[in-house]
Amino acid sequence: MSTSEFNLASLRSRLSHLPIAGIMYHEITGSTNDDALQWLDQGAEDGSLVVADEQTSGRGRMQRKWITRKGTALAFSLIFRPAKQQYLSLYAPLGALGVCAALEQQGNIQPQIKWPNDVLIRGRKISGILAEAAWQDDRLKGIVLGIGINVASTAVRLEDGFLFPADSVQNCLGKEIDRMDLLVEILRSIFFWRQKLDSPEFIQEWNNRLAFRGEEIRINRPGQGPLIGEVLRIAPDGVLWIRQKNGREIPVLAGDVESGMINTMRPEE
Ligand code: BTN
């Protein structure tokens, strides 16, 4: 197994140079996003962090499960209290950019972002991101940005039943990766890009890392029929544009990207 033991003291010491307001650490918890949403309610400051070694009911997008086994993965949630509401949809890609930048530091790989925010290495998913906004009436209380990464090869098991191919950082790089080093680098990169959320460089960086660009994909949309088209770009407002067979370019606001030969759903769903 690859990886640093986590505890509150080691997290505090390794993250002390970053603008992290407070840290909560759990050896085991249900979901760090649930913990963070609760902490947000109780007044957690902008930049607070929840980390867990193991999750028993980790959540993914579209009500999917996310499995985090003890000692094998990264599972953490950041709490933000954005001053402006207009960039809310950019927090999930902010997480994906942070993960990509940190992974690149680990070796000779080019991680990509499967719109809207899964991180792939060589077409296999190694990280998932779940951003959740908390509201009180029409006032935004904050955003919880939850990130899960399969670090060690033991994080991913065949019996988990992924139909979209999943993999681990260790398998992709062919070497052991230290979880703590990876966490520090991801957080550093997230805090860097957060200051540039409203910049053209942010969208450019997202486009540079966009998976399946120029390829035909299928997008499954909740409660609507699928869309098929060629991936064009992410627009400045964070919306994905595709070109349909008839040449029409259309924006896609929500959905799940599937490439021609792969399916993103787990069998039980
Ligand atoms: C997805 O791929 O659909 C998103 C998965 C997000 C998983 C992370 S792990 C840390 C945080 N806590 C959760 O319950 N979910 C996110």
PDB file of N, CA and C in Angstrom, residues 117-199:
ATOM      1  N   ASN A 117     -16.893  17.029 -14.667  1.00  0.00           N
ATOM      2  CA  ASN A 117     -15.776  17.112 -13.724  1.00  0.00           C
ATOM      3  C   ASN A 117     -15.175  15.792 -13.261  1.00  0.00           C
ATOM      4  N   ASP A 118     -15.272  14.726 -14.025  1.00  0.00           N
ATOM      5  CA  ASP A 118     -14.530  13.511 -13.656  1.00  0.00           C
ATOM      6  C   ASP A 118     -13.101  13.643 -14.162  1.00  0.00           C
ATOM      7  N   VAL A 119     -12.154  13.092 -13.422  1.00  0.00           N
ATOM      8  CA  VAL A 119     -10.772  13.135 -13.905  1.00  0.00           C
ATOM      9  C   VAL A 119     -10.382  11.746 -14.418  1.00  0.00           C
ATOM     10  N   LEU A 120      -9.888  11.749 -15.647  1.00  0.00           N
ATOM     11  CA  LEU A 120      -9.497  10.498 -16.305  1.00  0.00           C
ATOM     12  C   LEU A 120      -7.994  10.482 -16.539  1.00  0.00           C
ATOM     13  N   ILE A 121      -7.418   9.296 -16.438  1.00  0.00           N
ATOM     14  CA  ILE A 121      -6.062   9.108 -16.953  1.00  0.00           C
ATOM     15  C   ILE A 121      -6.166   7.979 -17.962  1.00  0.00           C
ATOM     16  N   ARG A 122      -5.681   8.245 -19.163  1.00  0.00           N
ATOM     17  CA  ARG A 122      -5.803   7.298 -20.292  1.00  0.00           C
ATOM     18  C   ARG A 122      -7.210   6.730 -20.388  1.00  0.00           C
ATOM     19  N   GLY A 123      -8.200   7.607 -20.287  1.00  0.00           N
ATOM     20  CA  GLY A 123      -9.586   7.205 -20.497  1.00  0.00           C
ATOM     21  C   GLY A 123     -10.230   6.469 -19.332  1.00  0.00           C
ATOM     22  N   ARG A 124      -9.519   6.352 -18.218  1.00  0.00           N
ATOM     23  CA  ARG A 124     -10.104   5.656 -17.057  1.00  0.00           C
ATOM     24  C   ARG A 124     -10.290   6.640 -15.911  1.00  0.00           C
ATOM     25  N   LYS A 125     -11.418   6.473 -15.229  1.00  0.00           N
ATOM     26  CA  LYS A 125     -11.750   7.437 -14.171  1.00  0.00           C
ATOM     27  C   LYS A 125     -10.972   7.124 -12.900  1.00  0.00           C
ATOM     28  N   ILE A 126     -10.231   8.121 -12.434  1.00  0.00           N
ATOM     29  CA  ILE A 126      -9.511   7.908 -11.172  1.00  0.00           C
ATOM     30  C   ILE A 126     -10.016   8.853 -10.076  1.00  0.00           C
ATOM     31  N   SER A 127     -10.821   9.840 -10.480  1.00  0.00           N
ATOM     32  CA  SER A 127     -11.314  10.776  -9.467  1.00  0.00           C
ATOM     33  C   SER A 127     -12.705  11.276  -9.836  1.00  0.00           C
ATOM     34  N   GLY A 128     -13.538  11.414  -8.809  1.00  0.00           N
ATOM     35  CA  GLY A 128     -14.875  11.971  -9.003  1.00  0.00           C
ATOM     36  C   GLY A 128     -15.065  13.162  -8.071  1.00  0.00           C
ATOM     37  N   ILE A 129     -15.894  14.081  -8.509  1.00  0.00           N
ATOM     38  CA  ILE A 129     -16.067  15.334  -7.773  1.00  0.00           C
ATOM     39  C   ILE A 129     -17.548  15.638  -7.624  1.00  0.00           C
ATOM     40  N   LEU A 130     -17.921  16.010  -6.414  1.00  0.00           N
ATOM     41  CA  LEU A 130     -19.320  16.333  -6.140  1.00  0.00           C
ATOM     42  C   LEU A 130     -19.374  17.687  -5.433  1.00  0.00           C
ATOM     43  N   ALA A 131     -19.853  18.705  -6.163  1.00  0.00           N
ATOM     44  CA  ALA A 131     -19.994  20.042  -5.560  1.00  0.00           C
ATOM     45  C   ALA A 131     -21.455  20.249  -5.201  1.00  0.00           C
ATOM     46  N   GLU A 132     -21.696  20.651  -3.965  1.00  0.00           N
ATOM     47  CA  GLU A 132     -23.077  20.844  -3.504  1.00  0.00           C
ATOM     48  C   GLU A 132     -23.216  22.234  -2.885  1.00  0.00           C
ATOM     49  N   ALA A 133     -24.254  22.936  -3.325  1.00  0.00           N
ATOM     50  CA  ALA A 133     -24.504  24.274  -2.769  1.00  0.00           C
ATOM     51  C   ALA A 133     -25.544  24.152  -1.664  1.00  0.00           C
ATOM     52  N   ALA A 134     -25.369  24.927  -0.606  1.00  0.00           N
ATOM     53  CA  ALA A 134     -26.353  24.940   0.492  1.00  0.00           C
ATOM     54  C   ALA A 134     -26.999  26.322   0.528  1.00  0.00           C
ATOM     55  N   TRP A 135     -28.322  26.326   0.560  1.00  0.00           N
ATOM     56  CA  TRP A 135     -29.082  27.585   0.486  1.00  0.00           C
ATOM     57  C   TRP A 135     -29.950  27.759   1.718  1.00  0.00           C
ATOM     58  N   GLN A 136     -30.141  29.012   2.085  1.00  0.00           N
ATOM     59  CA  GLN A 136     -31.198  29.327   3.044  1.00  0.00           C
ATOM     60  C   GLN A 136     -32.112  30.293   2.313  1.00  0.00           C
ATOM     61  N   ASP A 137     -33.321  29.822   1.975  1.00  0.00           N
ATOM     62  CA  ASP A 137     -34.203  30.558   1.049  1.00  0.00           C
ATOM     63  C   ASP A 137     -33.396  30.870  -0.214  1.00  0.00           C
ATOM     64  N   ASP A 138     -33.277  32.145  -0.596  1.00  0.00           N
ATOM     65  CA  ASP A 138     -32.493  32.394  -1.814  1.00  0.00           C
ATOM     66  C   ASP A 138     -31.094  32.919  -1.489  1.00  0.00           C
ATOM     67  N   ARG A 139     -30.689  32.741  -0.240  1.00  0.00           N
ATOM     68  CA  ARG A 139     -29.330  33.170   0.139  1.00  0.00           C
ATOM     69  C   ARG A 139     -28.397  31.956   0.134  1.00  0.00           C
ATOM     70  N   LEU A 140     -27.271  32.118  -0.546  1.00  0.00           N
ATOM     71  CA  LEU A 140     -26.293  31.027  -0.596  1.00  0.00           C
ATOM     72  C   LEU A 140     -25.536  30.970   0.728  1.00  0.00           C
ATOM     73  N   LYS A 141     -25.618  29.816   1.390  1.00  0.00           N
ATOM     74  CA  LYS A 141     -24.845  29.670   2.631  1.00  0.00           C
ATOM     75  C   LYS A 141     -23.395  29.303   2.281  1.00  0.00           C
ATOM     76  N   GLY A 142     -23.244  28.443   1.279  1.00  0.00           N
ATOM     77  CA  GLY A 142     -21.889  28.052   0.906  1.00  0.00           C
ATOM     78  C   GLY A 142     -21.894  26.886  -0.054  1.00  0.00           C
ATOM     79  N   ILE A 143     -20.669  26.484  -0.406  1.00  0.00           N
ATOM     80  CA  ILE A 143     -20.505  25.358  -1.342  1.00  0.00           C
ATOM     81  C   ILE A 143     -19.599  24.329  -0.685  1.00  0.00           C
ATOM     82  N   VAL A 144     -19.963  23.081  -0.855  1.00  0.00           N
ATOM     83  CA  VAL A 144     -19.093  21.998  -0.405  1.00  0.00           C
ATOM     84  C   VAL A 144     -18.548  21.308  -1.649  1.00  0.00           C
ATOM     85  N   LEU A 145     -17.236  21.270  -1.740  1.00  0.00           N
ATOM     86  CA  LEU A 145     -16.571  20.658  -2.896  1.00  0.00           C
ATOM     87  C   LEU A 145     -15.934  19.354  -2.425  1.00  0.00           C
ATOM     88  N   GLY A 146     -16.573  18.233  -2.788  1.00  0.00           N
ATOM     89  CA  GLY A 146     -16.097  16.916  -2.337  1.00  0.00           C
ATOM     90  C   GLY A 146     -15.303  16.229  -3.436  1.00  0.00           C
ATOM     91  N   ILE A 147     -14.158  15.690  -3.052  1.00  0.00           N
ATOM     92  CA  ILE A 147     -13.274  15.059  -4.044  1.00  0.00           C
ATOM     93  C   ILE A 147     -12.870  13.667  -3.557  1.00  0.00           C
ATOM     94  N   GLY A 148     -13.028  12.698  -4.439  1.00  0.00           N
ATOM     95  CA  GLY A 148     -12.588  11.334  -4.129  1.00  0.00           C
ATOM     96  C   GLY A 148     -11.582  10.889  -5.171  1.00  0.00           C
ATOM     97  N   ILE A 149     -10.485  10.273  -4.728  1.00  0.00           N
ATOM     98  CA  ILE A 149      -9.452   9.812  -5.672  1.00  0.00           C
ATOM     99  C   ILE A 149      -9.028   8.398  -5.309  1.00  0.00           C
ATOM    100  N   ASN A 150      -9.014   7.529  -6.309  1.00  0.00           N
ATOM    101  CA  ASN A 150      -8.483   6.183  -6.119  1.00  0.00           C
ATOM    102  C   ASN A 150      -6.962   6.291  -6.183  1.00  0.00           C
ATOM    103  N   VAL A 151      -6.300   6.207  -5.055  1.00  0.00           N
ATOM    104  CA  VAL A 151      -4.844   6.403  -5.047  1.00  0.00           C
ATOM    105  C   VAL A 151      -4.129   5.055  -5.213  1.00  0.00           C
ATOM    106  N   ALA A 152      -4.310   4.160  -4.272  1.00  0.00           N
ATOM    107  CA  ALA A 152      -3.637   2.853  -4.351  1.00  0.00           C
ATOM    108  C   ALA A 152      -4.414   1.914  -5.267  1.00  0.00           C
ATOM    109  N   SER A 153      -3.736   0.920  -5.796  1.00  0.00           N
ATOM    110  CA  SER A 153      -4.426   0.004  -6.712  1.00  0.00           C
ATOM    111  C   SER A 153      -5.545  -0.755  -5.982  1.00  0.00           C
ATOM    112  N   THR A 154      -5.399  -0.924  -4.659  1.00  0.00           N
ATOM    113  CA  THR A 154      -6.423  -1.642  -3.882  1.00  0.00           C
ATOM    114  C   THR A 154      -7.696  -0.807  -3.681  1.00  0.00           C
ATOM    115  N   ALA A 155      -7.687   0.434  -4.139  1.00  0.00           N
ATOM    116  CA  ALA A 155      -8.900   1.273  -4.006  1.00  0.00           C
ATOM    117  C   ALA A 155     -10.004   0.821  -4.950  1.00  0.00           C
ATOM    118  N   VAL A 156      -9.611   0.163  -6.036  1.00  0.00           N
ATOM    119  CA  VAL A 156     -10.588  -0.203  -7.077  1.00  0.00           C
ATOM    120  C   VAL A 156     -10.673  -1.717  -7.167  1.00  0.00           C
ATOM    121  N   ARG A 157     -11.869  -2.240  -7.034  1.00  0.00           N
ATOM    122  CA  ARG A 157     -12.042  -3.705  -7.132  1.00  0.00           C
ATOM    123  C   ARG A 157     -13.060  -4.025  -8.205  1.00  0.00           C
ATOM    124  N   LEU A 158     -12.845  -5.151  -8.851  1.00  0.00           N
ATOM    125  CA  LEU A 158     -13.743  -5.581  -9.922  1.00  0.00           C
ATOM    126  C   LEU A 158     -15.194  -5.662  -9.446  1.00  0.00           C
ATOM    127  N   GLU A 159     -15.349  -6.142  -8.180  1.00  0.00           N
ATOM    128  CA  GLU A 159     -16.717  -6.347  -7.694  1.00  0.00           C
ATOM    129  C   GLU A 159     -17.467  -5.026  -7.480  1.00  0.00           C
ATOM    130  N   ASP A 160     -16.755  -3.885  -7.550  1.00  0.00           N
ATOM    131  CA  ASP A 160     -17.449  -2.602  -7.411  1.00  0.00           C
ATOM    132  C   ASP A 160     -18.363  -2.353  -8.613  1.00  0.00           C
ATOM    133  N   GLY A 161     -18.109  -3.076  -9.696  1.00  0.00           N
ATOM    134  CA  GLY A 161     -19.026  -3.089 -10.814  1.00  0.00           C
ATOM    135  C   GLY A 161     -19.099  -1.800 -11.617  1.00  0.00           C
ATOM    136  N   PHE A 162     -17.956  -1.158 -11.864  1.00  0.00           N
ATOM    137  CA  PHE A 162     -17.985   0.048 -12.690  1.00  0.00           C
ATOM    138  C   PHE A 162     -18.187  -0.337 -14.141  1.00  0.00           C
ATOM    139  N   LEU A 163     -19.064   0.343 -14.822  1.00  0.00           N
ATOM    140  CA  LEU A 163     -19.144   0.126 -16.270  1.00  0.00           C
ATOM    141  C   LEU A 163     -18.270   1.138 -16.990  1.00  0.00           C
ATOM    142  N   PHE A 164     -18.175   2.348 -16.426  1.00  0.00           N
ATOM    143  CA  PHE A 164     -17.158   3.263 -16.957  1.00  0.00           C
ATOM    144  C   PHE A 164     -15.844   2.808 -16.343  1.00  0.00           C
ATOM    145  N   PRO A 165     -14.828   2.567 -17.147  1.00  0.00           N
ATOM    146  CA  PRO A 165     -13.604   1.995 -16.594  1.00  0.00           C
ATOM    147  C   PRO A 165     -13.025   2.883 -15.493  1.00  0.00           C
ATOM    148  N   ALA A 166     -12.723   2.265 -14.362  1.00  0.00           N
ATOM    149  CA  ALA A 166     -12.120   2.995 -13.254  1.00  0.00           C
ATOM    150  C   ALA A 166     -10.699   2.490 -13.059  1.00  0.00           C
ATOM    151  N   ASP A 167      -9.862   3.333 -12.506  1.00  0.00           N
ATOM    152  CA  ASP A 167      -8.488   2.918 -12.250  1.00  0.00           C
ATOM    153  C   ASP A 167      -7.956   3.708 -11.063  1.00  0.00           C
ATOM    154  N   SER A 168      -6.708   3.447 -10.719  1.00  0.00           N
ATOM    155  CA  SER A 168      -6.092   4.151  -9.597  1.00  0.00           C
ATOM    156  C   SER A 168      -4.868   4.909 -10.094  1.00  0.00           C
ATOM    157  N   VAL A 169      -4.462   5.889  -9.304  1.00  0.00           N
ATOM    158  CA  VAL A 169      -3.271   6.661  -9.658  1.00  0.00           C
ATOM    159  C   VAL A 169      -2.054   5.731  -9.681  1.00  0.00           C
ATOM    160  N   GLN A 170      -1.993   4.842  -8.699  1.00  0.00           N
ATOM    161  CA  GLN A 170      -0.839   3.935  -8.628  1.00  0.00           C
ATOM    162  C   GLN A 170      -0.710   3.073  -9.888  1.00  0.00           C
ATOM    163  N   ASN A 171      -1.828   2.517 -10.351  1.00  0.00           N
ATOM    164  CA  ASN A 171      -1.787   1.692 -11.569  1.00  0.00           C
ATOM    165  C   ASN A 171      -1.376   2.517 -12.771  1.00  0.00           C
ATOM    166  N   CYS A 172      -1.916   3.723 -12.866  1.00  0.00           N
ATOM    167  CA  CYS A 172      -1.642   4.540 -14.056  1.00  0.00           C
ATOM    168  C   CYS A 172      -0.195   4.995 -14.091  1.00  0.00           C
ATOM    169  N   LEU A 173       0.370   5.261 -12.919  1.00  0.00           N
ATOM    170  CA  LEU A 173       1.749   5.756 -12.895  1.00  0.00           C
ATOM    171  C   LEU A 173       2.763   4.626 -12.756  1.00  0.00           C
ATOM    172  N   GLY A 174       2.284   3.454 -12.361  1.00  0.00           N
ATOM    173  CA  GLY A 174       3.207   2.324 -12.175  1.00  0.00           C
ATOM    174  C   GLY A 174       4.115   2.521 -10.982  1.00  0.00           C
ATOM    175  N   LYS A 175       3.687   3.336 -10.035  1.00  0.00           N
ATOM    176  CA  LYS A 175       4.490   3.482  -8.812  1.00  0.00           C
ATOM    177  C   LYS A 175       3.581   3.903  -7.665  1.00  0.00           C
ATOM    178  N   GLU A 176       4.093   3.727  -6.456  1.00  0.00           N
ATOM    179  CA  GLU A 176       3.300   4.107  -5.289  1.00  0.00           C
ATOM    180  C   GLU A 176       3.281   5.626  -5.133  1.00  0.00           C
ATOM    181  N   ILE A 177       2.155   6.114  -4.704  1.00  0.00           N
ATOM    182  CA  ILE A 177       1.973   7.552  -4.550  1.00  0.00           C
ATOM    183  C   ILE A 177       1.631   7.830  -3.092  1.00  0.00           C
ATOM    184  N   ASP A 178       2.231   8.859  -2.539  1.00  0.00           N
ATOM    185  CA  ASP A 178       1.923   9.210  -1.156  1.00  0.00           C
ATOM    186  C   ASP A 178       0.672  10.086  -1.113  1.00  0.00           C
ATOM    187  N   ARG A 179      -0.328   9.628  -0.368  1.00  0.00           N
ATOM    188  CA  ARG A 179      -1.618  10.346  -0.320  1.00  0.00           C
ATOM    189  C   ARG A 179      -1.468  11.767   0.187  1.00  0.00           C
ATOM    190  N   MET A 180      -0.625  11.906   1.214  1.00  0.00           N
ATOM    191  CA  MET A 180      -0.494  13.233   1.820  1.00  0.00           C
ATOM    192  C   MET A 180       0.133  14.219   0.826  1.00  0.00           C
ATOM    193  N   ASP A 181       1.183  13.766   0.120  1.00  0.00           N
ATOM    194  CA  ASP A 181       1.810  14.651  -0.870  1.00  0.00           C
ATOM    195  C   ASP A 181       0.787  15.069  -1.925  1.00  0.00           C
ATOM    196  N   LEU A 182      -0.016  14.092  -2.357  1.00  0.00           N
ATOM    197  CA  LEU A 182      -1.016  14.389  -3.392  1.00  0.00           C
ATOM    198  C   LEU A 182      -2.062  15.381  -2.857  1.00  0.00           C
ATOM    199  N   LEU A 183      -2.516  15.167  -1.640  1.00  0.00           N
ATOM    200  CA  LEU A 183      -3.521  16.064  -1.049  1.00  0.00           C
ATOM    201  C   LEU A 183      -2.979  17.499  -0.958  1.00  0.00           C
ATOM    202  N   VAL A 184      -1.748  17.634  -0.489  1.00  0.00           N
ATOM    203  CA  VAL A 184      -1.160  18.971  -0.330  1.00  0.00           C
ATOM    204  C   VAL A 184      -1.136  19.675  -1.687  1.00  0.00           C
ATOM    205  N   GLU A 185      -0.709  18.955  -2.709  1.00  0.00           N
ATOM    206  CA  GLU A 185      -0.573  19.566  -4.042  1.00  0.00           C
ATOM    207  C   GLU A 185      -1.945  19.914  -4.640  1.00  0.00           C
ATOM    208  N   ILE A 186      -2.941  19.047  -4.428  1.00  0.00           N
ATOM    209  CA  ILE A 186      -4.290  19.345  -4.942  1.00  0.00           C
ATOM    210  C   ILE A 186      -4.829  20.616  -4.282  1.00  0.00           C
ATOM    211  N   LEU A 187      -4.681  20.690  -2.977  1.00  0.00           N
ATOM    212  CA  LEU A 187      -5.230  21.859  -2.265  1.00  0.00           C
ATOM    213  C   LEU A 187      -4.491  23.128  -2.679  1.00  0.00           C
ATOM    214  N   ARG A 188      -3.172  23.013  -2.846  1.00  0.00           N
ATOM    215  CA  ARG A 188      -2.404  24.193  -3.291  1.00  0.00           C
ATOM    216  C   ARG A 188      -2.948  24.690  -4.628  1.00  0.00           C
ATOM    217  N   SER A 189      -3.178  23.753  -5.528  1.00  0.00           N
ATOM    218  CA  SER A 189      -3.634  24.115  -6.862  1.00  0.00           C
ATOM    219  C   SER A 189      -5.076  24.661  -6.831  1.00  0.00           C
ATOM    220  N   ILE A 190      -5.922  24.087  -5.997  1.00  0.00           N
ATOM    221  CA  ILE A 190      -7.303  24.582  -5.898  1.00  0.00           C
ATOM    222  C   ILE A 190      -7.311  26.024  -5.379  1.00  0.00           C
ATOM    223  N   PHE A 191      -6.519  26.298  -4.357  1.00  0.00           N
ATOM    224  CA  PHE A 191      -6.513  27.673  -3.832  1.00  0.00           C
ATOM    225  C   PHE A 191      -5.915  28.645  -4.852  1.00  0.00           C
ATOM    226  N   PHE A 192      -4.968  28.172  -5.666  1.00  0.00           N
ATOM    227  CA  PHE A 192      -4.410  29.021  -6.725  1.00  0.00           C
ATOM    228  C   PHE A 192      -5.488  29.359  -7.762  1.00  0.00           C
ATOM    229  N   TRP A 193      -6.165  28.317  -8.274  1.00  0.00           N
ATOM    230  CA  TRP A 193      -7.149  28.545  -9.344  1.00  0.00           C
ATOM    231  C   TRP A 193      -8.419  29.222  -8.833  1.00  0.00           C
ATOM    232  N   ARG A 194      -8.680  29.102  -7.558  1.00  0.00           N
ATOM    233  CA  ARG A 194      -9.882  29.751  -7.029  1.00  0.00           C
ATOM    234  C   ARG A 194      -9.809  31.270  -7.202  1.00  0.00           C
ATOM    235  N   GLN A 195      -8.599  31.795  -7.100  1.00  0.00           N
ATOM    236  CA  GLN A 195      -8.453  33.253  -7.266  1.00  0.00           C
ATOM    237  C   GLN A 195      -8.690  33.662  -8.710  1.00  0.00           C
ATOM    238  N   LYS A 196      -8.695  32.675  -9.630  1.00  0.00           N
ATOM    239  CA  LYS A 196      -8.825  32.989 -11.058  1.00  0.00           C
ATOM    240  C   LYS A 196     -10.114  32.445 -11.641  1.00  0.00           C
ATOM    241  N   LEU A 197     -11.085  32.131 -10.778  1.00  0.00           N
ATOM    242  CA  LEU A 197     -12.334  31.521 -11.254  1.00  0.00           C
ATOM    243  C   LEU A 197     -12.999  32.336 -12.363  1.00  0.00           C
ATOM    244  N   ASP A 198     -12.913  33.654 -12.296  1.00  0.00           N
ATOM    245  CA  ASP A 198     -13.616  34.487 -13.271  1.00  0.00           C
ATOM    246  C   ASP A 198     -12.702  34.895 -14.425  1.00  0.00           C
ATOM    247  N   SER A 199     -11.574  34.176 -14.601  1.00  0.00           N
ATOM    248  CA  SER A 199     -10.618  34.614 -15.625  1.00  0.00           C
ATOM    249  C   SER A 199     -10.707  33.750 -16.879  1.00  0.00           C
TER     250      SER A 199
END
